[in-house]
Coordinates of C-alpha atoms in Angstrom, one line a residue:
M1 CA -1.4 3.1 0.8
S2 CA 0.4 3.7 4.1
V3 CA 1.0 6.0 6.5
A4 CA 3.9 4.2 8.3
V5 CA 7.2 4.7 7.7
E6 CA 9.1 1.3 7.3
M7 CA 12.8 0.5 7.7
S8 CA 14.0 4.2 8.2
E9 CA 10.9 6.2 8.3
T10 CA 6.3 8.0 6.4
T11 CA 4.8 8.8 7.0
V12 CA 2.2 8.8 6.1
E13 CA 3.5 8.2 7.1
R14 CA 4.3 8.4 6.9
D15 CA 5.3 8.2 4.9
S16 CA 9.3 5.7 3.3
D17 CA 9.2 2.1 2.7
A18 CA 12.7 0.2 1.8
E19 CA 11.1 -0.8 -1.7
P20 CA 11.0 2.3 -3.9
L21 CA 8.9 0.6 -6.7
L22 CA 6.1 -0.1 -3.9
D23 CA 6.2 2.4 -1.6
S24 CA 5.3 5.2 -4.3
I25 CA 1.2 4.5 -3.2
N26 CA 2.2 4.4 0.2
R27 CA 3.5 7.8 2.6
K28 CA 6.6 14.6 0.3
E29 CA 11.2 25.2 -9.4
D30 CA 7.7 26.7 -9.3
L31 CA 6.5 24.5 -6.5
L32 CA 9.2 26.2 -4.3
T33 CA 9.0 29.4 -5.6
T34 CA 8.9 32.5 -3.3
S35 CA 7.3 35.9 -3.1
V36 CA 7.8 38.7 -1.1
E37 CA 4.7 40.4 0.0
E38 CA 4.1 44.1 -0.3
D39 CA 2.2 44.4 3.0
S40 CA 4.6 43.0 5.7
S41 CA 2.2 43.3 8.5
S42 CA 0.0 40.4 6.6
S43 CA 3.2 38.2 6.2
N44 CA 3.4 37.7 10.0
K45 CA 0.3 36.1 10.2
I46 CA -0.1 32.1 9.5
G47 CA -2.6 31.5 11.8
P48 CA -5.2 33.1 14.1
H49 CA -2.9 34.6 15.9
G50 CA 0.0 36.9 14.6
N51 CA 3.4 35.5 15.0
K52 CA 5.6 37.4 16.6
Y53 CA 8.8 35.9 15.7
S54 CA 8.1 36.4 11.7
I55 CA 11.5 38.3 10.3
S56 CA 10.7 37.7 6.7
S57 CA 7.8 37.9 4.5
V58 CA 9.3 35.4 2.1
R59 CA 6.8 32.5 1.6
C60 CA 6.4 29.3 0.4
F61 CA 3.6 26.9 -0.4
G62 CA 1.5 30.3 0.6
V63 CA 3.4 30.0 4.2
D64 CA 5.7 32.6 6.0
L65 CA 9.1 31.4 6.2
T66 CA 9.6 32.6 9.9
P67 CA 12.2 30.6 11.8
D68 CA 9.8 28.5 13.3
N69 CA 8.3 27.4 9.9
I70 CA 12.1 27.1 8.9
A71 CA 12.9 24.7 11.4
I72 CA 9.8 22.7 10.8
A73 CA 10.6 22.6 7.2
M74 CA 14.2 21.4 8.0
V75 CA 12.8 18.8 10.1
Y76 CA 10.8 17.2 7.5
F77 CA 13.5 17.6 5.0
V78 CA 15.3 15.5 7.2
Q79 CA 12.8 13.0 7.2
G80 CA 12.9 12.8 3.5
I81 CA 16.7 12.6 2.9
L82 CA 17.0 9.7 5.7
G83 CA 15.7 7.7 2.7
L84 CA 19.3 7.5 1.6
S85 CA 20.0 4.6 3.6
D86 CA 16.4 2.7 2.3
L87 CA 18.0 0.9 -0.7
A88 CA 21.2 0.2 1.6
V89 CA 18.6 -1.3 4.2
S90 CA 17.0 -3.4 1.4
F91 CA 20.3 -4.9 -0.2
Y92 CA 21.9 -5.4 3.1
L93 CA 19.2 -7.5 4.4
K94 CA 18.6 -9.3 1.4
D95 CA 22.3 -9.8 0.1
N96 CA 24.3 -9.6 3.4
L97 CA 21.9 -11.2 5.8
H98 CA 20.1 -13.4 3.3
L99 CA 16.7 -13.3 4.6
D100 CA 13.7 -14.2 2.6
P101 CA 10.7 -11.8 1.8
A102 CA 8.5 -12.5 4.4
E103 CA 11.5 -12.1 7.1
T104 CA 12.3 -8.8 5.2
A105 CA 8.6 -7.9 5.9
V106 CA 8.6 -8.9 9.6
I107 CA 11.6 -6.8 10.2
S108 CA 9.9 -3.9 8.4
G109 CA 6.8 -4.4 10.5
F110 CA 9.2 -4.4 13.6
S111 CA 10.9 -1.3 12.9
S112 CA 7.4 0.5 12.7
L113 CA 6.6 -0.4 16.4
P114 CA 8.0 3.4 17.6
W115 CA 5.2 5.0 15.4
L116 CA 2.6 3.2 17.3
I117 CA 3.1 4.5 20.5
K118 CA 3.8 8.3 19.6
P119 CA 1.2 9.5 22.2
L120 CA 3.7 8.3 24.8
Y121 CA 6.3 10.6 23.1
G122 CA 3.8 13.6 22.9
F123 CA 2.9 13.0 26.6
I124 CA 6.5 13.2 27.2
S125 CA 7.2 16.5 25.4
D126 CA 3.9 18.1 26.3
S127 CA 4.4 17.3 30.1
F128 CA 8.2 17.2 30.9
P129 CA 10.4 20.0 29.7
L130 CA 14.0 18.7 28.8
F131 CA 16.6 21.4 30.3
G132 CA 13.5 23.8 30.3
Y133 CA 12.3 23.1 26.9
R134 CA 9.2 21.1 25.7
R135 CA 10.2 21.2 22.0
R136 CA 13.7 22.2 21.2
S137 CA 15.6 19.9 23.5
Y138 CA 13.7 17.0 22.2
L139 CA 14.6 17.7 18.5
V140 CA 18.5 17.7 19.8
L141 CA 18.2 14.2 21.7
S142 CA 16.1 12.9 18.5
G143 CA 18.9 13.9 16.4
L144 CA 21.9 12.4 18.4
L145 CA 19.8 9.0 18.8
G146 CA 19.3 8.6 15.2
A147 CA 22.7 9.4 14.6
L148 CA 24.1 6.6 17.1
S149 CA 21.7 4.1 15.3
W150 CA 23.1 4.6 11.8
F151 CA 26.9 4.8 13.3
C152 CA 26.4 1.2 14.8
M153 CA 25.1 0.1 11.6
A154 CA 28.1 1.3 9.9
T155 CA 30.6 -0.3 12.0
F156 CA 29.7 -3.7 13.8
V157 CA 26.3 -4.5 13.2
D158 CA 26.1 -8.3 11.3
S159 CA 23.1 -10.0 12.3
K160 CA 19.4 -9.6 11.6
Y161 CA 18.6 -9.0 15.4
G162 CA 21.3 -6.5 15.7
A163 CA 20.3 -4.9 12.6
A164 CA 16.5 -4.9 13.6
S165 CA 17.4 -3.3 17.1
C166 CA 19.4 -0.5 15.0
I167 CA 16.8 0.5 12.6
L168 CA 14.3 0.3 15.2
I169 CA 16.2 3.0 17.5
G170 CA 16.5 5.0 14.1
S171 CA 12.8 4.6 13.6
L172 CA 12.3 5.7 17.2
S173 CA 14.3 9.0 16.7
V174 CA 12.4 10.1 13.7
A175 CA 9.2 9.2 15.1
F176 CA 10.0 11.4 18.3
S177 CA 11.2 14.2 16.2
D178 CA 8.1 13.7 14.1
V179 CA 5.6 14.2 17.2
V180 CA 7.7 17.2 18.3
V181 CA 7.5 18.9 15.0
D182 CA 3.7 18.1 14.5
S183 CA 2.9 19.7 17.7
M184 CA 4.3 22.9 16.4
V185 CA 2.4 22.3 13.1
V186 CA -0.9 22.0 15.0
E187 CA -0.7 24.7 17.0
R188 CA -0.4 26.9 13.7
A189 CA -3.4 25.1 12.1
R190 CA -5.9 25.4 15.1
G191 CA -8.5 27.7 13.9
E192 CA -7.3 27.8 10.5
S193 CA -9.5 27.3 7.2
Q194 CA -8.9 23.8 5.7
S195 CA -7.3 25.7 2.8
M196 CA -4.5 27.2 5.1
S197 CA -4.4 24.1 7.2
G198 CA -3.4 22.5 3.8
S199 CA -1.0 25.0 2.9
L200 CA 0.7 24.5 6.4
Q201 CA 0.9 20.8 5.8
S202 CA 1.9 21.1 1.9
L203 CA 5.3 23.0 3.3
C204 CA 5.9 20.4 5.7
W205 CA 5.5 17.5 3.0
G206 CA 6.8 19.2 0.2
S207 CA 10.0 19.8 2.2
S208 CA 10.0 15.8 3.0
A209 CA 9.7 14.9 -0.6
F210 CA 12.5 17.5 -1.8
G211 CA 14.5 16.0 0.7
G212 CA 13.5 12.5 -0.8
I213 CA 14.7 13.9 -4.2
V214 CA 18.0 14.9 -2.8
S215 CA 18.6 11.6 -1.0
S216 CA 17.2 9.4 -4.1
Y217 CA 19.6 11.0 -6.4
F218 CA 22.7 9.4 -4.5
S219 CA 21.4 6.5 -3.0
G220 CA 21.6 4.0 -5.4
S221 CA 24.8 5.1 -7.2
L222 CA 26.5 5.2 -3.6
V223 CA 25.5 1.7 -2.9
D224 CA 27.0 0.7 -6.2
S225 CA 30.2 2.3 -5.7
Y226 CA 30.9 2.5 -1.9
G227 CA 28.7 -0.4 -0.4
V228 CA 25.8 -0.5 1.9
R229 CA 28.4 0.3 5.4
S230 CA 29.4 3.4 3.7
V231 CA 25.9 4.6 3.0
F232 CA 25.0 3.7 6.6
G233 CA 28.0 6.1 7.9
I234 CA 27.0 9.0 5.8
T235 CA 23.3 8.5 7.0
A236 CA 24.6 8.7 10.5
L237 CA 25.2 12.5 9.8
L238 CA 22.1 13.6 8.6
P239 CA 20.0 13.2 11.8
L240 CA 22.5 15.8 13.4
I241 CA 20.6 18.8 11.2
T242 CA 17.5 18.1 13.2
S243 CA 19.7 18.8 16.2
A244 CA 21.3 21.9 14.8
V245 CA 18.0 23.5 13.4
S246 CA 16.5 23.3 16.9
V247 CA 18.2 26.7 17.7
L248 CA 15.3 28.5 15.5
V249 CA 12.8 27.2 17.4
K250 CA 11.2 30.1 19.2
E251 CA 10.2 29.0 22.5
E252 CA 9.9 30.1 25.8
P253 CA 11.8 28.2 28.7
V254 CA 9.6 26.1 31.3
H255 CA 10.9 25.4 34.6
G256 CA 9.7 22.6 36.2
P257 CA 7.2 19.6 34.9
A258 CA 4.6 21.3 32.7
R259 CA 0.8 21.0 33.8
G260 CA 2.1 20.5 37.5
L261 CA 3.0 17.3 37.3
S262 CA 5.7 15.9 39.6
L263 CA 7.0 12.7 40.3
G264 CA 5.6 10.0 42.5
N265 CA 1.8 9.8 43.3
G266 CA 1.3 13.4 41.5
F267 CA 2.9 12.1 38.3
L268 CA 0.8 8.8 38.4
E269 CA -2.4 10.9 39.1
S270 CA -1.6 13.5 36.4
S271 CA -0.6 10.6 34.2
K272 CA -4.3 9.1 34.4
S273 CA -5.9 12.0 34.3
S274 CA -4.3 12.8 30.8
I275 CA -5.1 9.4 29.7
F276 CA -8.9 10.0 30.8
Q277 CA -8.7 13.3 29.1
L278 CA -7.0 11.6 25.8
W279 CA -9.5 9.0 25.8
G280 CA -12.4 11.5 26.3
A281 CA -11.5 13.3 23.0
V282 CA -10.7 10.2 21.0
K283 CA -14.2 8.8 21.6
Q284 CA -16.1 11.7 20.3
P285 CA -17.9 10.7 17.1
N286 CA -16.3 13.4 15.1
V287 CA -12.7 12.1 15.9
L288 CA -13.4 8.3 16.5
L289 CA -15.5 7.5 13.1
P290 CA -12.9 9.0 10.9
T291 CA -9.8 7.5 12.4
L292 CA -11.6 4.3 12.5
F293 CA -11.9 4.3 9.0
I294 CA -8.3 5.5 8.1
F295 CA -7.2 2.6 10.4
L296 CA -9.2 0.0 8.2
F297 CA -8.0 1.6 4.8
Q298 CA -4.4 1.3 6.3
A299 CA -4.5 -2.4 7.4
T300 CA -5.1 -3.9 4.1
P301 CA -2.5 -6.3 3.1
Q302 CA 0.7 -4.8 1.3
S303 CA 3.0 -7.0 -1.5
G304 CA 6.0 -4.6 -0.8
S305 CA 8.8 -6.9 0.2
A306 CA 7.8 -9.7 -2.2
M307 CA 7.9 -7.3 -5.1
F308 CA 11.4 -5.8 -4.3
Y309 CA 12.7 -9.4 -4.4
F310 CA 11.5 -10.0 -7.6
I311 CA 12.6 -6.6 -9.2
T312 CA 16.0 -7.5 -8.1
N313 CA 16.6 -11.1 -8.2
K314 CA 14.5 -11.9 -11.1
L315 CA 14.4 -8.7 -13.4
G316 CA 18.0 -7.6 -12.1
F317 CA 17.2 -4.0 -11.2
T318 CA 20.7 -2.6 -9.8
P319 CA 20.9 -0.3 -6.8
E320 CA 21.9 2.3 -9.4
F321 CA 18.8 2.0 -11.4
L322 CA 16.6 1.7 -8.3
G323 CA 17.8 5.0 -7.0
R324 CA 17.0 6.5 -10.3
V325 CA 13.3 5.2 -9.7
K326 CA 13.6 6.4 -6.1
L327 CA 14.2 10.0 -7.5
V328 CA 11.1 9.4 -9.6
T329 CA 9.0 8.7 -6.9
S330 CA 10.2 11.6 -4.9
V331 CA 9.8 14.1 -7.6
A332 CA 6.2 12.8 -8.0
S333 CA 5.4 13.1 -4.3
L334 CA 6.2 16.5 -4.7
I335 CA 3.7 16.9 -7.6
G336 CA 1.3 15.2 -5.5
V337 CA 1.6 17.6 -2.7
A338 CA 1.4 20.9 -5.5
L339 CA -1.4 19.0 -7.0
Y340 CA -3.5 19.0 -3.3
N341 CA -2.2 22.5 -2.6
S342 CA -3.3 24.1 -6.0
F343 CA -6.6 22.0 -6.7
L344 CA -7.7 19.6 -4.0
K345 CA -7.4 21.2 -0.7
K346 CA -10.7 22.3 -0.9
V347 CA -12.4 19.2 -2.6
P348 CA -14.6 17.3 -0.1
L349 CA -12.5 14.3 1.7
R350 CA -15.0 11.8 0.9
K351 CA -14.7 12.5 -2.8
I352 CA -10.8 12.2 -2.6
F353 CA -10.8 9.2 -0.8
L354 CA -13.4 7.4 -2.9
V355 CA -11.8 8.5 -6.1
T356 CA -7.9 7.9 -5.3
A357 CA -8.9 4.4 -3.7
I358 CA -10.8 3.4 -6.8
I359 CA -7.9 4.6 -9.3
G360 CA -5.1 3.5 -7.0
S361 CA -6.4 0.2 -6.7
A362 CA -6.8 -0.2 -10.8
L363 CA -3.4 1.1 -11.3
G364 CA -1.8 -1.0 -8.6
M365 CA -2.9 -3.9 -10.9
T366 CA -0.3 -2.8 -13.5
Q367 CA 2.3 -4.6 -11.5
V368 CA 0.7 -7.7 -12.8
L369 CA 1.8 -6.7 -15.9
L370 CA 5.6 -6.7 -14.9
V371 CA 5.2 -9.7 -13.1
T372 CA 3.7 -11.9 -16.1
G373 CA 6.0 -9.9 -18.5
L374 CA 3.2 -8.7 -20.7
N375 CA 4.5 -5.1 -20.8
R376 CA 7.3 -6.4 -23.0
Q377 CA 4.6 -7.5 -25.7
F378 CA 3.6 -4.0 -25.8
G379 CA 7.2 -3.0 -26.6
I380 CA 7.9 -1.4 -23.3
S381 CA 11.0 -2.7 -21.4
D382 CA 11.0 -3.6 -17.6
E383 CA 12.9 -0.3 -16.7
W384 CA 10.4 2.3 -18.3
F385 CA 7.3 0.3 -17.2
S386 CA 8.5 0.5 -13.5
I387 CA 9.4 4.1 -13.7
G388 CA 6.5 5.1 -15.2
D389 CA 4.2 2.8 -13.0
S390 CA 6.1 4.7 -9.9
L391 CA 5.7 8.0 -11.4
I392 CA 1.4 7.6 -11.3
L393 CA 1.2 5.9 -8.3
S394 CA 3.5 8.2 -6.3
V395 CA 1.2 11.4 -7.4
L396 CA -1.8 9.6 -6.4
G397 CA -0.6 8.2 -3.1
Q398 CA 0.6 11.8 -1.8
A399 CA -2.4 13.3 -2.9
F400 CA -4.4 10.7 -0.7
F401 CA -2.3 11.1 2.2
M402 CA -2.6 15.0 2.3
P403 CA -6.3 15.1 3.4
V404 CA -5.7 12.6 6.0
L405 CA -2.9 14.8 7.7
V406 CA -5.2 18.0 7.2
L407 CA -8.5 16.5 8.9
A408 CA -6.0 14.8 11.9
A409 CA -4.4 18.3 12.8
R410 CA -7.7 20.4 12.8
I411 CA -9.6 17.7 15.1
C412 CA -6.7 18.5 17.9
P413 CA -8.1 20.1 21.0
L414 CA -6.1 22.8 22.8
G415 CA -3.6 22.0 25.3
M416 CA -2.6 18.5 24.3
E417 CA -1.7 19.0 20.5
A418 CA 1.5 16.6 20.6
T419 CA -0.5 13.8 22.4
F420 CA -3.7 14.2 20.5
F421 CA -2.1 14.1 17.1
A422 CA 0.6 11.7 17.8
T423 CA -2.5 9.2 18.9
L424 CA -4.3 9.6 15.5
M425 CA -1.2 9.0 13.9
S426 CA -0.1 6.0 15.7
I427 CA -3.4 4.5 15.1
A428 CA -3.2 5.2 11.3
N429 CA 0.4 3.7 11.8
G430 CA -1.1 0.6 13.5
G431 CA -3.0 -0.1 10.5
S432 CA -0.2 0.4 8.4
T433 CA 2.0 -2.3 10.5
L434 CA -0.8 -4.8 10.3
G435 CA -1.4 -4.3 6.8
G436 CA 2.6 -5.1 6.3
L437 CA 2.3 -8.1 8.5
L438 CA -0.9 -9.4 6.8
G439 CA 0.9 -9.1 3.7
A440 CA 4.1 -10.9 5.1
G441 CA 1.5 -13.8 6.1
L442 CA 0.1 -13.9 2.5
T443 CA 3.5 -13.9 1.1
Q444 CA 4.2 -17.2 3.1
I445 CA 0.8 -18.6 2.4
F446 CA 1.2 -17.9 -1.3
G447 CA 4.8 -19.3 -1.2
V448 CA 6.7 -16.5 -2.9
T449 CA 10.4 -16.6 -1.6
K450 CA 13.5 -14.8 -2.9
D451 CA 13.9 -17.3 -5.8
R452 CA 10.1 -18.5 -6.5
F453 CA 7.7 -16.0 -7.7
D454 CA 5.0 -18.3 -9.3
N455 CA 2.0 -16.7 -7.2
L456 CA 3.2 -13.2 -7.0
A457 CA 0.8 -11.9 -9.8
L458 CA -2.1 -13.7 -7.5
L459 CA -0.8 -11.9 -4.2
I460 CA -0.6 -8.5 -5.8
I461 CA -4.1 -8.9 -7.2
V462 CA -5.3 -10.0 -3.7
C463 CA -3.9 -7.0 -2.0
N464 CA -5.1 -4.3 -4.4
L465 CA -8.4 -5.7 -4.5
S466 CA -8.5 -5.7 -0.2
S467 CA -8.1 -2.0 -0.8
L468 CA -11.4 -1.5 -1.8
L469 CA -13.1 -3.3 1.4
P470 CA -13.2 -0.3 3.2
L471 CA -15.0 2.0 0.7
P472 CA -18.4 1.2 2.2
L473 CA -17.2 2.9 5.3
L474 CA -16.8 6.3 3.9
G475 CA -19.8 7.3 5.6
L476 CA -17.6 7.5 8.7
L477 CA -16.0 10.7 7.6
P478 CA -17.3 14.0 8.2
R479 CA -19.3 15.9 5.9
D480 CA -17.3 19.1 4.6
V481 CA -18.5 22.3 6.0
P482 CA -17.9 25.3 3.5
D483 CA -14.2 26.7 3.5
S484 CA -14.0 30.1 5.2
E485 CA -11.2 32.2 6.9
E486 CA -13.7 31.9 9.9
N487 CA -13.4 28.1 9.8
T488 CA -12.2 26.3 13.0
D489 CA -12.5 23.0 13.8
I490 CA -14.2 20.2 11.4
E491 CA -17.3 18.9 13.2
M492 CA -19.1 15.8 12.4
I493 CA -22.6 16.5 10.6
S494 CA -24.9 13.4 10.6
S495 CA -25.3 11.5 7.4

């Protein structure tokens, strides 16, 4: 399971790998039904404070669709729809640049680097208003940067180093916008019950999953019909949506650096003070121990790149079919969000992690059946087996990931939302990146290449069993306190 977003951003992780059959366990008409509340005054409240910008009582996932919340949902939607380039990137690296699975995994891990320094973006956004705004202006900048990176991929990039650089820049743009929008989410989630925080996260990841559905429907057929360069060109237009919706963000202009920051020695002293403040918050047991568990869980090795080469080179899956599989996984992610929002957001975190880890590891073994061809002995074609496997694993993976976000959002201290939440997510993404690199190393050790898959089944078994190793550390997670409207932050209770 992965929080990091690989190739194009997860996640998480957030979520978003280039391999659609394998990112299902990683990194989202009645789900999006809206209702009009008769009491319009109650609809203005999405947190402990009334939202004075609320202009509508239309709700989605139990959250009022105010301009701010629409902007948040649209940024997540863009993160999901950017998956349009996932298959194009995968086939470009494999067929145009002729890279091996291990090399592809390394580039994937390299593209995740911007997600490891998210606290830096949070510090910049919190501390240095750009053109007078801490959130709105950075959304504009992120969108423009993402458009530039995909434009370069669509025109003149023709080497693995150039591709890696552009993918890195694209990942940076998504990571920065993710930090900005996460800070807006955290500001609204603070002081809320686990149930209300879960509703807000459900809106965010439901929007992302819906964007994934839209992109998945076209991703494979566009690669087949027009080629990877054309897909990159279309993708270059999508980040501009992030820039456009920034006008919906209701934000008071700030004149000069925030927190009294100034350049020179004053800046250095303030930066040092912020780092110590951040460390003081992170080292608290109620933050450090859960974060350590998430990091270790994410750091288990992954076999995604090797499996992508198997299903395309050995089984002959076409881009169009993989687009259909990606569509199924996106729908499944949306189902996972709805499942969590409806039934799991009040279930103790330890129980969710335990059950989903065990079931996920067991179901992950089903890929061995596909590699060995045993599914055909049961009368199930490779195509239908892949679709069913991806569907189940995506639902499970999203149900696992949602409580991670809820826990992280509710332990952020006042005044440093972007920086602190970004730190927690960066640590989790760092674990996912480490897991991808460990998977690349195991792929090399087991001798799996673009046309040799003798030990692929063994690689899958090792990777799936390793995901159970962190379970004895479940005690690091906080015991859940009773969920009520008066609930504020999650606190660690001694085990």
